[in-house]
Amino acid sequence: MGSIIVQLIISGIAMGFIYALVGIEYTLIWNASGVLNFSHDKLITLGAYIFGGTYIVGMQLGFVEGILLSIVTVAVIGIIIAKVIFIPLRNLTMIYTIMATVMLGKIIVEAIRLYWGPVPFSVPGFLVGTVKINNIVISIANIVIIIAAAICVCALQLFLYKTKPGKAMRCVAQNRNASQIMGIDVKTVMIITIIISMVICCLIGILVSPLLNISTTMSNMIGLKGFAAGVIGGFGYLPGAIVGGLVIGIVENLASMVFPAVYKDIAAFVLLVAFLLVRPKGITGKTR
Amino acid sequence: MKRIANRQYLWIGAIFVVLALVPLFIDNNYYITILNQMVINMIVVFGLNFITGLTGQMNLGTAGIYAIGAYTSALLSKNFGISPWLTMMAAICAGFLLGRGLGYPSLKMKGVYLSLTTLAFTEIVRIFATNLIDITGGTQGINDIPRFAVGPVMLDTNTKYFYFILVVAVLVCLLSIRIVYSKWGREFRAVRDNADAIESLGLDIKKIKIRAFTLAAMYGTLGGALYAHFNSYITSLSFTTDLSINYVIILMVGGIGSILGNMVGAVVVTLLPELLRFLGDYYQITYCILVLISALFLPNGLVSIYGKITGLLNKGSSAEGGE
């Protein structure tokens, strides 16, 4: 019994880190441009398809080259999306920005279906197997997710606090007009933010591909729970997204012990509404 | 102002008259089905117009609301043999409770919370509808949902049902016009345009937003109930987030905040996939690109084109007159 709980908590932490990355990825764009990116789950799917569909299954590259090449590809796509969609959107009303990103997501899904075909597939031999410590069985995928996500979060913090573009991003997040007056090129900062966000999306897509089959609907739930993670932790506050993600991951896995597994996905949304009712500022109490 | 309003009523009336005449010339059952769906969409979008169009709060949960209406009416009328008239009332009551219950947590704070909670709500409804197989039939759905009779006339054919929901749509439309041009409607628009001014006048933004959302939910559940009795069959597979998005597309393509725009949007967006069907595999992507373009370049929707054209014509004629 005890070992089952530990296993559930560990896989909960792994999923929690995924939700945390989702939370970070959309919070970055939200802070930089005031656009809530509803196409982020589709961007995650796109990352998984580029990695799995083109570089691994299609071109038979190694995993490391595959990951690096997908990140480069996604960054290029990020520049295009930033210039075509997000920069024209930044001054529009919320309804149009939301709908434009939703439609972007639908276009991506349709493009994926036309280019890679509608049949779900999996990446053979990528992060399979388990490790056994005493009675506790942990899958390698979960360990890699935890390590990779932790590295990603640390790298992002270093970037935001130690480099000049990172500092510019924080300025823009705090006050867009003031940073423009101070000589920060807001458009460039937005493009950098969107590229970083896209790269994180791509990493999420790669990391979850051993857990889920690669299909056009693979990341719908992850995307929604990432939103919930942001709200639970504190909307628009990066460390909040991490806390929120971990809470959701662990709570929903423990909930699957009590309730039937099909209702596991509801836990995140119940938490979301409960937090909005009781503590709308989130666990960390900081919102932007 | 009054003349513009009058002209708008003229167009609204004209669209309803044309819609009423269409079945006289078409007896293809498929087209009649599309017409039914079009008018149901219209009713739902009249509601969505209050919260997303006038008040400016994004509601991405119309599919969930619609599903609640459909399941409430279908289950009550099928399992308990209650008259569909009463079950539709029950569906509207469910919409009222839903609007209050979901609106309170998501609208008491400023921000984008409503779009997130409604999105999550749709997922919850879908998960329950898929997994509570004993009650909702899961993905197999519920069939043989009874049609009903208006007085002596049994609404057994799609054409008869179409005229029934057309009458409902006219009533709902009149109610919407009444609300839009009343104190409530002005409050809704004020929340969108200048929330600070509203607060300084001593009005409670939270209450106004929740009222708008409750209205949207009631219209949505009514639409869902009408859909369930029209189709006689509902399954959890149809109430997806894509459906919610479709309703916002209707609202946006037609023209946000305008009742005439809602009707134009419902007509265009319901017909567009049929017209684009010749594109085969590429029709979805073309449709999405068209909508994206309209969001970026035509923010006031199709009804704004009419204003622009008449504006240009007037400008042209006055320039001629000046010579």
Coordinates of C-alpha atoms in Angstrom, one line a residue:
Chain A
M1 CA 0.0 0.0 0.0
G2 CA 2.7 2.4 1.0
S3 CA 4.8 1.7 -2.1
I4 CA 1.7 2.3 -4.3
I5 CA 1.3 5.7 -2.7
V6 CA 4.9 6.5 -3.2
Q7 CA 4.7 5.4 -6.9
L8 CA 1.6 7.5 -7.4
I9 CA 3.2 10.5 -5.8
I10 CA 6.3 10.1 -8.0
S11 CA 4.3 9.8 -11.2
G12 CA 2.2 12.7 -9.9
I13 CA 5.3 14.8 -9.5
A14 CA 6.4 13.9 -13.1
M15 CA 3.0 14.9 -14.5
G16 CA 3.0 17.9 -12.2
F17 CA 6.3 19.1 -13.7
I18 CA 4.7 18.8 -17.2
Y19 CA 1.7 21.0 -16.0
A20 CA 4.2 23.4 -14.5
L21 CA 6.0 23.7 -17.8
V22 CA 2.7 24.3 -19.5
G23 CA 1.9 26.9 -16.9
I24 CA 5.2 28.6 -17.4
E25 CA 5.0 28.5 -21.2
Y26 CA 1.6 30.3 -21.4
T27 CA 2.4 32.7 -18.5
L28 CA 5.5 33.9 -20.4
I29 CA 3.4 34.9 -23.4
W30 CA 0.7 36.3 -21.2
N31 CA 3.2 38.5 -19.4
A32 CA 4.9 39.7 -22.5
S33 CA 2.0 40.4 -24.8
G34 CA -1.2 40.2 -22.7
V35 CA -2.4 37.4 -25.0
L36 CA -3.7 34.2 -23.4
N37 CA -2.4 31.6 -25.8
F38 CA -5.2 29.1 -26.3
S39 CA -3.2 27.3 -29.1
H40 CA -0.5 26.2 -26.7
D41 CA -1.8 22.6 -26.4
K42 CA -1.7 22.4 -30.2
L43 CA 1.9 23.7 -30.2
I44 CA 2.8 20.9 -27.8
T45 CA 1.3 18.4 -30.2
L46 CA 3.2 20.1 -33.1
G47 CA 6.4 19.7 -31.1
A48 CA 5.8 16.0 -30.6
Y49 CA 4.9 15.5 -34.3
I50 CA 8.0 17.3 -35.5
F51 CA 10.2 15.2 -33.1
G52 CA 8.5 11.8 -33.5
G53 CA 6.9 12.1 -36.9
T54 CA 9.7 13.7 -38.9
Y55 CA 13.0 13.3 -37.2
I56 CA 12.7 9.9 -35.5
V57 CA 10.2 7.8 -37.4
G58 CA 10.6 9.7 -40.7
M59 CA 14.3 10.4 -40.9
Q60 CA 15.6 7.7 -38.5
L61 CA 17.8 10.1 -36.6
G62 CA 19.1 9.5 -33.1
F63 CA 17.2 10.9 -30.2
V64 CA 19.6 13.6 -29.3
E65 CA 19.9 15.0 -32.8
G66 CA 16.1 14.6 -33.1
I67 CA 15.6 16.7 -30.0
L68 CA 18.0 19.4 -31.0
L69 CA 16.7 19.7 -34.6
S70 CA 13.1 19.8 -33.4
I71 CA 14.0 22.7 -31.1
V72 CA 15.6 24.6 -33.9
T73 CA 12.6 23.9 -36.2
V74 CA 10.1 25.0 -33.6
A75 CA 12.1 28.2 -32.9
V76 CA 11.8 29.1 -36.6
I77 CA 8.1 28.4 -36.6
G78 CA 7.9 30.5 -33.5
I79 CA 9.3 33.5 -35.3
I80 CA 6.7 33.2 -38.0
I81 CA 3.8 32.8 -35.6
A82 CA 5.1 35.7 -33.5
K83 CA 5.2 38.0 -36.6
V84 CA 2.0 36.9 -38.2
I85 CA -0.3 36.3 -35.2
F86 CA 0.9 37.6 -31.8
I87 CA 2.4 41.0 -32.7
P88 CA -0.7 42.2 -34.6
L89 CA -2.8 40.8 -31.8
R90 CA -1.3 42.7 -28.9
N91 CA -3.5 45.7 -29.1
L92 CA -6.8 44.0 -29.8
T93 CA -9.6 43.2 -27.4
M94 CA -9.4 40.0 -25.5
I95 CA -12.2 38.3 -27.4
Y96 CA -10.3 38.6 -30.7
T97 CA -6.9 37.6 -29.2
I98 CA -8.5 34.5 -27.7
M99 CA -10.3 33.5 -30.9
A100 CA -7.3 34.2 -33.1
T101 CA -5.1 31.8 -30.9
V102 CA -7.9 29.3 -30.8
M103 CA -8.1 29.4 -34.6
L104 CA -4.3 29.1 -34.9
G105 CA -4.6 26.0 -32.8
K106 CA -7.2 24.5 -35.1
I107 CA -5.2 25.4 -38.2
I108 CA -2.2 23.6 -36.7
V109 CA -4.2 20.5 -36.0
E110 CA -5.6 20.5 -39.5
A111 CA -2.1 21.0 -40.9
I112 CA -0.8 18.1 -38.8
R113 CA -3.6 15.9 -40.1
L114 CA -2.8 16.8 -43.7
Y115 CA 0.9 16.5 -43.3
W116 CA 1.5 13.5 -41.0
G117 CA -1.9 11.8 -41.5
P118 CA -4.6 11.1 -38.9
V119 CA -3.3 7.8 -37.5
P120 CA -1.8 8.0 -34.0
F121 CA 1.6 6.5 -33.5
S122 CA 4.3 6.2 -30.8
V123 CA 8.1 6.7 -30.9
P124 CA 9.7 3.3 -30.7
G125 CA 12.3 2.8 -28.0
F126 CA 12.2 6.3 -26.6
L127 CA 12.5 6.4 -22.8
V128 CA 11.0 3.0 -22.2
G129 CA 11.7 0.7 -19.3
T130 CA 11.4 0.9 -15.5
V131 CA 13.7 1.2 -12.5
K132 CA 13.1 -0.8 -9.3
I133 CA 14.1 0.5 -5.9
N134 CA 13.0 -1.8 -3.1
N135 CA 9.4 -2.3 -3.9
I136 CA 8.9 0.9 -5.8
V137 CA 8.7 0.7 -9.6
I138 CA 9.4 4.0 -11.4
S139 CA 9.4 4.3 -15.2
I140 CA 12.4 5.9 -16.8
A141 CA 10.1 8.4 -18.6
N142 CA 9.0 9.8 -15.3
I143 CA 12.6 10.2 -14.0
V144 CA 13.6 11.9 -17.3
I145 CA 10.6 14.2 -17.1
I146 CA 11.4 15.3 -13.6
I147 CA 15.1 15.9 -14.4
A148 CA 14.5 17.6 -17.7
A149 CA 11.8 19.8 -16.3
A150 CA 13.9 20.8 -13.3
I151 CA 16.8 21.7 -15.6
C152 CA 14.4 23.7 -17.9
V153 CA 13.0 25.7 -14.9
C154 CA 16.5 26.5 -13.6
A155 CA 17.8 27.5 -17.0
L156 CA 14.8 29.8 -17.5
Q157 CA 15.3 31.4 -14.1
L158 CA 19.0 32.0 -14.9
F159 CA 18.0 33.4 -18.3
L160 CA 15.4 35.7 -16.7
Y161 CA 17.6 37.1 -13.9
K162 CA 21.2 37.0 -15.3
T163 CA 21.0 37.9 -19.0
K164 CA 20.0 41.1 -20.7
P165 CA 17.2 39.8 -22.9
G166 CA 15.8 38.0 -19.8
K167 CA 15.8 41.2 -17.8
A168 CA 14.2 43.0 -20.7
M169 CA 11.5 40.3 -20.7
R170 CA 10.8 40.9 -17.0
C171 CA 10.6 44.7 -17.6
V172 CA 8.1 44.2 -20.4
A173 CA 6.1 41.9 -18.2
Q174 CA 6.0 44.5 -15.5
N175 CA 5.1 47.5 -17.6
R176 CA 5.0 47.5 -21.3
N177 CA 4.8 51.2 -21.9
A178 CA 7.5 52.2 -19.4
S179 CA 9.9 49.6 -20.9
Q180 CA 9.3 51.0 -24.3
I181 CA 10.1 54.5 -23.0
M182 CA 13.3 53.1 -21.5
G183 CA 14.5 52.0 -24.9
I184 CA 13.5 48.3 -24.8
D185 CA 12.4 47.0 -28.2
V186 CA 9.1 45.5 -27.1
K187 CA 8.5 43.7 -30.4
T188 CA 11.8 41.9 -30.2
V189 CA 11.2 40.9 -26.6
M190 CA 7.9 39.5 -27.6
I191 CA 9.5 37.4 -30.4
I192 CA 12.1 36.1 -28.0
T193 CA 9.4 35.3 -25.5
I194 CA 7.3 33.4 -28.0
I195 CA 10.4 31.5 -29.2
I196 CA 11.2 30.4 -25.7
S197 CA 7.6 29.5 -25.1
M198 CA 7.5 27.5 -28.3
V199 CA 10.7 25.7 -27.3
I200 CA 9.2 24.8 -23.9
C201 CA 6.1 23.5 -25.7
C202 CA 8.2 21.4 -28.0
L203 CA 10.1 19.9 -25.0
I204 CA 6.8 19.1 -23.3
G205 CA 5.6 17.4 -26.5
I206 CA 8.8 15.3 -26.6
L207 CA 8.7 14.5 -22.8
V208 CA 5.1 13.3 -22.9
S209 CA 5.4 11.3 -26.1
P210 CA 6.5 8.1 -24.1
L211 CA 3.4 8.5 -21.9
L212 CA 0.8 9.2 -24.5
N213 CA 0.5 8.1 -28.1
I214 CA 1.3 10.9 -30.6
S215 CA -2.1 12.0 -31.9
T216 CA -3.8 15.3 -32.7
T217 CA -5.7 15.2 -29.4
M218 CA -2.8 14.1 -27.2
S219 CA -2.3 17.3 -25.3
N220 CA -5.9 18.7 -24.9
M221 CA -6.0 17.7 -21.3
I222 CA -2.4 18.8 -20.5
G223 CA -3.2 22.2 -22.0
L224 CA -6.3 22.7 -19.8
K225 CA -4.6 21.5 -16.7
G226 CA -1.7 23.8 -17.4
F227 CA -4.2 26.7 -17.3
A228 CA -5.6 25.3 -14.1
A229 CA -2.0 25.1 -12.7
G230 CA -1.4 28.8 -13.5
V231 CA -4.6 29.9 -11.7
I232 CA -4.0 27.6 -8.7
G233 CA -0.5 28.8 -8.2
G234 CA -1.2 32.5 -8.9
F235 CA -2.1 33.8 -12.3
G236 CA 0.8 35.4 -14.2
Y237 CA 3.4 34.5 -11.6
L238 CA 6.1 32.0 -12.8
P239 CA 6.9 30.2 -9.5
G240 CA 3.2 30.0 -8.9
A241 CA 2.8 28.0 -12.1
I242 CA 5.3 25.4 -10.8
V243 CA 3.7 25.1 -7.4
G244 CA 0.2 24.8 -9.0
G245 CA 1.4 22.2 -11.5
L246 CA 2.9 20.0 -8.8
V247 CA -0.2 20.3 -6.6
I248 CA -2.5 19.3 -9.5
G249 CA -0.2 16.4 -10.5
I250 CA 0.0 14.9 -7.1
V251 CA -3.7 15.5 -6.1
E252 CA -5.1 14.0 -9.3
N253 CA -2.9 10.9 -8.9
L254 CA -3.9 10.4 -5.3
A255 CA -7.6 11.0 -6.3
S256 CA -7.4 8.1 -8.6
M257 CA -7.0 5.8 -5.6
V258 CA -10.3 7.0 -4.2
F259 CA -12.4 7.6 -7.3
P260 CA -12.7 5.6 -10.5
A261 CA -9.7 6.4 -12.8
V262 CA -11.9 7.9 -15.6
Y263 CA -12.7 10.8 -13.3
K264 CA -9.1 11.5 -12.5
D265 CA -9.1 14.4 -15.0
I266 CA -11.8 16.2 -13.1
A267 CA -9.7 16.7 -10.0
A268 CA -7.7 19.6 -11.6
F269 CA -10.9 21.4 -12.6
V270 CA -12.5 21.0 -9.1
L271 CA -9.3 22.4 -7.6
L272 CA -9.5 25.3 -10.1
V273 CA -13.1 26.2 -9.2
A274 CA -12.4 25.7 -5.5
F275 CA -9.4 28.0 -5.6
L276 CA -11.4 30.7 -7.5
L277 CA -14.0 30.5 -4.8
V278 CA -11.9 30.4 -1.7
R279 CA -8.5 31.9 -2.6
P280 CA -8.5 33.5 -6.1
K281 CA -5.0 34.7 -5.7
G282 CA -3.7 31.2 -5.7
I283 CA -1.4 29.3 -3.3
T284 CA 1.5 31.8 -3.6
G285 CA -0.9 34.8 -3.3
K286 CA 0.8 36.7 -6.0
T287 CA -0.8 37.6 -9.3
R288 CA 0.3 40.1 -11.8
Chain B
M1 CA -29.7 56.6 -33.7
K2 CA -33.4 55.7 -33.9
R3 CA -33.3 55.4 -37.7
I4 CA -30.3 53.0 -37.5
A5 CA -32.2 50.9 -35.0
N6 CA -35.3 50.9 -37.2
R7 CA -33.3 49.8 -40.2
Q8 CA -31.8 47.0 -38.1
Y9 CA -35.3 45.7 -37.2
L10 CA -36.2 45.8 -40.8
W11 CA -33.2 43.5 -41.7
I12 CA -33.9 41.2 -38.7
G13 CA -37.6 40.9 -39.9
A14 CA -36.4 40.3 -43.5
I15 CA -34.1 37.5 -42.4
F16 CA -36.9 35.8 -40.5
V17 CA -39.3 36.1 -43.4
V18 CA -36.8 34.6 -45.8
L19 CA -36.0 31.8 -43.4
A20 CA -39.7 31.1 -43.1
L21 CA -40.1 31.0 -46.9
V22 CA -37.1 28.7 -47.6
P23 CA -38.8 25.4 -46.8
L24 CA -41.6 26.2 -49.3
F25 CA -39.0 25.8 -52.1
I26 CA -36.8 23.1 -50.7
D27 CA -38.0 19.6 -49.8
N28 CA -34.6 18.0 -49.4
N29 CA -34.6 16.7 -45.8
Y30 CA -30.9 17.3 -45.4
Y31 CA -31.2 21.0 -46.1
I32 CA -34.2 21.3 -43.7
T33 CA -32.0 19.7 -41.0
I34 CA -29.3 22.4 -41.7
L35 CA -32.0 25.1 -41.4
N36 CA -33.1 23.7 -38.1
Q37 CA -29.6 23.7 -36.8
M38 CA -29.1 27.2 -38.1
V39 CA -32.1 28.6 -36.1
I40 CA -31.0 26.7 -33.0
N41 CA -27.5 28.2 -33.4
M42 CA -29.2 31.6 -33.6
I43 CA -31.0 31.1 -30.3
V44 CA -27.8 30.0 -28.6
V45 CA -25.8 32.9 -30.0
F46 CA -28.4 35.5 -29.0
G47 CA -27.6 34.3 -25.4
L48 CA -23.8 34.2 -26.0
N49 CA -24.1 37.8 -27.3
F50 CA -25.0 39.0 -23.8
I51 CA -21.9 37.7 -22.0
T52 CA -19.3 37.7 -24.8
G53 CA -20.7 40.3 -27.2
L54 CA -22.0 43.0 -24.9
T55 CA -20.2 42.4 -21.6
G56 CA -17.0 41.4 -23.3
Q57 CA -16.3 38.3 -21.1
M58 CA -15.1 35.3 -23.1
N59 CA -17.3 32.2 -22.6
L60 CA -15.8 29.1 -24.0
G61 CA -18.2 26.7 -22.3
T62 CA -21.3 27.0 -24.5
A63 CA -21.0 23.3 -25.5
G64 CA -21.2 22.3 -21.8
I65 CA -24.2 24.5 -21.2
Y66 CA -25.9 23.2 -24.4
A67 CA -25.2 19.7 -23.3
I68 CA -26.7 20.3 -19.9
G69 CA -29.9 21.6 -21.6
A70 CA -30.0 18.7 -24.0
Y71 CA -29.5 16.0 -21.4
T72 CA -31.9 17.6 -18.8
S73 CA -34.7 17.8 -21.3
A74 CA -34.0 14.4 -23.0
L75 CA -33.6 12.4 -19.8
L76 CA -36.6 13.9 -18.0
S77 CA -38.9 13.5 -21.0
K78 CA -37.7 10.0 -22.0
N79 CA -37.3 8.3 -18.6
F80 CA -40.1 9.9 -16.7
G81 CA -42.5 10.6 -19.6
I82 CA -42.9 14.2 -18.6
S83 CA -44.2 16.5 -21.4
P84 CA -41.3 18.1 -23.4
W85 CA -42.9 21.5 -22.7
L86 CA -42.2 21.0 -19.0
T87 CA -38.8 19.5 -19.5
M88 CA -37.7 22.4 -21.6
M89 CA -38.7 24.7 -18.8
A90 CA -36.6 22.5 -16.5
A91 CA -33.7 22.9 -18.9
I92 CA -34.0 26.6 -18.7
C93 CA -34.1 26.4 -14.9
A94 CA -31.0 24.3 -15.1
G95 CA -29.4 27.1 -17.2
F96 CA -30.3 29.6 -14.5
L97 CA -28.7 27.6 -11.7
L98 CA -25.7 26.9 -13.9
G99 CA -25.3 30.6 -14.8
R100 CA -25.4 31.5 -11.1
G101 CA -23.2 28.6 -9.9
L102 CA -20.5 28.9 -12.5
G103 CA -20.7 32.6 -12.9
Y104 CA -20.1 33.5 -9.3
P105 CA -16.6 32.0 -8.9
S106 CA -15.4 33.0 -12.3
L107 CA -16.7 36.5 -12.5
K108 CA -16.1 37.8 -9.0
M109 CA -12.6 38.7 -10.1
K110 CA -11.5 40.7 -13.1
G111 CA -9.6 38.8 -15.7
V112 CA -9.8 35.9 -18.0
Y113 CA -11.0 33.4 -15.4
L114 CA -14.4 32.9 -17.1
S115 CA -12.8 31.5 -20.3
L116 CA -10.8 29.1 -18.2
T117 CA -13.6 27.8 -16.0
T118 CA -16.0 27.5 -18.8
L119 CA -13.5 25.6 -20.9
A120 CA -12.9 23.3 -17.9
F121 CA -16.7 23.0 -17.3
T122 CA -17.2 21.7 -20.8
E123 CA -14.6 19.1 -20.3
I124 CA -16.2 18.0 -16.9
V125 CA -19.6 17.7 -18.6
R126 CA -18.1 15.7 -21.4
I127 CA -16.3 13.4 -19.0
F128 CA -19.4 12.7 -17.0
A129 CA -21.6 12.3 -20.0
T130 CA -19.2 9.8 -21.5
N131 CA -18.6 7.8 -18.3
L132 CA -22.0 7.8 -16.5
I133 CA -23.2 5.1 -19.0
D134 CA -26.2 4.0 -16.9
I135 CA -27.7 7.5 -17.1
T136 CA -26.5 9.2 -20.3
G137 CA -25.7 6.2 -22.4
G138 CA -22.1 7.3 -22.8
T139 CA -20.8 7.6 -26.3
Q140 CA -23.7 5.4 -27.5
G141 CA -26.0 8.3 -26.6
I142 CA -29.7 8.5 -25.9
N143 CA -32.1 7.8 -28.8
D144 CA -35.8 8.0 -29.3
I145 CA -36.1 11.4 -27.5
P146 CA -39.8 12.2 -28.1
R147 CA -40.9 15.0 -30.4
F148 CA -43.9 16.9 -29.1
A149 CA -47.1 18.5 -30.2
V150 CA -48.2 22.1 -30.3
G151 CA -51.9 21.9 -29.6
P152 CA -53.4 19.6 -32.2
V153 CA -50.3 19.7 -34.5
M154 CA -47.8 16.9 -34.0
L155 CA -44.3 18.2 -34.9
D156 CA -43.3 14.9 -36.5
T157 CA -41.6 16.2 -39.6
N158 CA -38.5 18.3 -39.7
T159 CA -40.3 21.1 -41.6
K160 CA -43.0 21.4 -38.9
Y161 CA -40.4 21.4 -36.2
F162 CA -38.5 24.1 -38.2
Y163 CA -41.5 26.4 -38.1
F164 CA -41.9 25.7 -34.3
I165 CA -38.3 26.7 -33.5
L166 CA -38.5 29.6 -35.9
V167 CA -41.4 31.0 -33.8
V168 CA -39.3 30.3 -30.7
A169 CA -36.4 32.1 -32.3
V170 CA -38.6 35.2 -33.1
L171 CA -39.8 35.3 -29.5
V172 CA -36.3 34.9 -28.2
C173 CA -35.0 37.6 -30.6
L174 CA -37.7 40.0 -29.4
L175 CA -36.8 39.3 -25.8
S176 CA -33.1 39.9 -26.7
I177 CA -33.9 43.3 -28.4
R178 CA -35.9 44.3 -25.4
I179 CA -33.0 43.4 -23.1
V180 CA -30.3 45.0 -25.2
Y181 CA -32.1 48.3 -25.3
S182 CA -33.1 48.3 -21.7
K183 CA -31.2 49.3 -18.6
W184 CA -29.6 45.8 -18.4
G185 CA -28.3 46.0 -22.0
R186 CA -26.8 49.4 -21.3
E187 CA -25.1 48.1 -18.1
F188 CA -23.7 45.2 -20.1
R189 CA -22.2 47.4 -22.7
A190 CA -20.8 49.8 -20.0
V191 CA -19.0 46.9 -18.3
R192 CA -17.2 46.2 -21.6
D193 CA -16.5 49.8 -22.5
N194 CA -15.6 51.4 -19.2
A195 CA -15.6 49.2 -16.1
D196 CA -14.2 51.9 -13.9
A197 CA -17.0 54.4 -14.7
I198 CA -19.6 51.7 -13.7
E199 CA -18.0 51.3 -10.3
S200 CA -17.9 55.0 -9.8
L201 CA -21.6 55.1 -10.4
G202 CA -22.2 52.7 -7.6
L203 CA -23.2 49.7 -9.8
D204 CA -21.9 46.2 -8.9
I205 CA -19.9 44.9 -11.9
K206 CA -19.9 41.4 -10.5
K207 CA -23.7 41.3 -10.4
I208 CA -24.0 42.7 -14.0
K209 CA -21.6 40.1 -15.3
I210 CA -23.2 37.2 -13.5
R211 CA -26.6 38.4 -14.9
A212 CA -25.3 38.4 -18.4
F213 CA -23.8 35.0 -18.0
T214 CA -27.0 33.6 -16.5
L215 CA -28.9 34.9 -19.5
A216 CA -26.4 33.3 -21.8
A217 CA -26.7 30.0 -19.9
M218 CA -30.5 30.1 -20.1
Y219 CA -30.5 30.7 -23.8
G220 CA -27.9 28.0 -24.2
T221 CA -29.8 25.3 -22.3
L222 CA -33.0 26.3 -24.3
G223 CA -31.0 25.7 -27.5
G224 CA -29.7 22.4 -26.2
A225 CA -33.2 21.2 -25.3
L226 CA -34.6 22.2 -28.7
Y227 CA -31.7 20.4 -30.3
A228 CA -32.3 17.2 -28.3
H229 CA -35.9 17.0 -29.3
F230 CA -35.2 17.9 -32.9
N231 CA -32.4 15.3 -33.4
S232 CA -34.2 12.7 -31.2
Y233 CA -30.6 11.5 -30.5
I234 CA -27.8 12.9 -28.5
T235 CA -24.3 11.6 -27.7
S236 CA -21.5 12.9 -25.6
L237 CA -19.3 13.0 -28.6
S238 CA -20.9 16.0 -30.1
F239 CA -20.5 18.4 -27.1
T240 CA -16.8 19.2 -27.5
T241 CA -14.8 22.3 -27.1
D242 CA -14.9 22.7 -30.8
L243 CA -18.7 23.3 -30.5
S244 CA -18.2 26.1 -28.0
I245 CA -15.6 27.6 -30.3
N246 CA -18.0 27.4 -33.2
Y247 CA -20.6 29.5 -31.3
V248 CA -18.0 32.2 -30.6
I249 CA -17.0 32.1 -34.3
I250 CA -20.7 32.7 -35.2
L251 CA -20.7 35.6 -32.8
M252 CA -17.5 37.0 -34.1
V253 CA -18.0 36.5 -37.8
G254 CA -21.5 38.1 -37.7
G255 CA -20.6 41.1 -35.6
I256 CA -20.0 41.2 -31.8
G257 CA -22.8 42.8 -29.8
S258 CA -25.3 43.2 -32.6
I259 CA -28.4 41.0 -32.8
L260 CA -28.5 41.4 -36.6
G261 CA -24.9 40.3 -36.6
N262 CA -25.7 37.2 -34.6
M263 CA -28.3 36.2 -37.2
V264 CA -26.0 36.9 -40.1
G265 CA -23.3 35.0 -38.4
A266 CA -25.5 32.0 -37.7
V267 CA -26.6 31.8 -41.3
V268 CA -23.1 32.3 -42.8
V269 CA -21.2 30.0 -40.4
T270 CA -23.8 27.2 -40.6
L271 CA -23.8 27.3 -44.4
L272 CA -20.0 27.9 -44.9
P273 CA -18.9 24.3 -44.2
E274 CA -21.5 23.1 -46.7
L275 CA -20.3 25.6 -49.3
L276 CA -16.6 24.7 -48.7
R277 CA -17.3 20.9 -48.8
F278 CA -15.9 20.8 -52.4
L279 CA -12.5 21.4 -51.0
G280 CA -12.4 17.8 -49.5
D281 CA -9.6 17.3 -47.1
Y282 CA -8.7 21.0 -47.2
Y283 CA -12.1 22.4 -46.2
Q284 CA -11.4 22.5 -42.4
I285 CA -8.1 24.3 -42.8
T286 CA -9.6 26.8 -45.3
Y287 CA -12.5 27.4 -42.9
C288 CA -10.2 28.1 -40.0
I289 CA -8.0 30.4 -42.0
L290 CA -11.0 32.4 -43.2
V291 CA -12.2 32.8 -39.6
L292 CA -8.7 33.8 -38.4
I293 CA -8.5 36.4 -41.2
S294 CA -11.9 37.8 -40.2
A295 CA -10.7 38.0 -36.5
L296 CA -7.6 39.9 -37.5
F297 CA -9.0 42.2 -40.2
L298 CA -12.7 42.4 -39.7
P299 CA -13.1 42.8 -36.0
N300 CA -16.6 44.1 -36.2
G301 CA -17.9 41.2 -38.3
L302 CA -19.9 41.0 -41.5
V303 CA -22.5 43.6 -40.4
S304 CA -19.7 46.2 -40.4
I305 CA -19.2 45.6 -44.2
Y306 CA -22.7 47.0 -44.8
G307 CA -21.9 50.1 -42.8
K308 CA -18.6 50.6 -44.6
I309 CA -20.2 50.2 -48.0
T310 CA -23.0 52.6 -47.3
G311 CA -20.4 55.0 -45.7
L312 CA -18.4 54.9 -48.9
L313 CA -21.5 55.4 -51.1
N314 CA -22.6 58.4 -49.0
K315 CA -19.1 59.8 -49.2
G316 CA -19.1 59.3 -53.0
S317 CA -22.5 60.9 -53.5
S318 CA -21.7 63.8 -51.2
A319 CA -18.5 64.4 -53.1
E320 CA -20.4 64.4 -56.4
G321 CA -22.9 66.8 -54.9
G322 CA -20.1 69.1 -53.9
E323 CA -18.9 69.5 -57.4

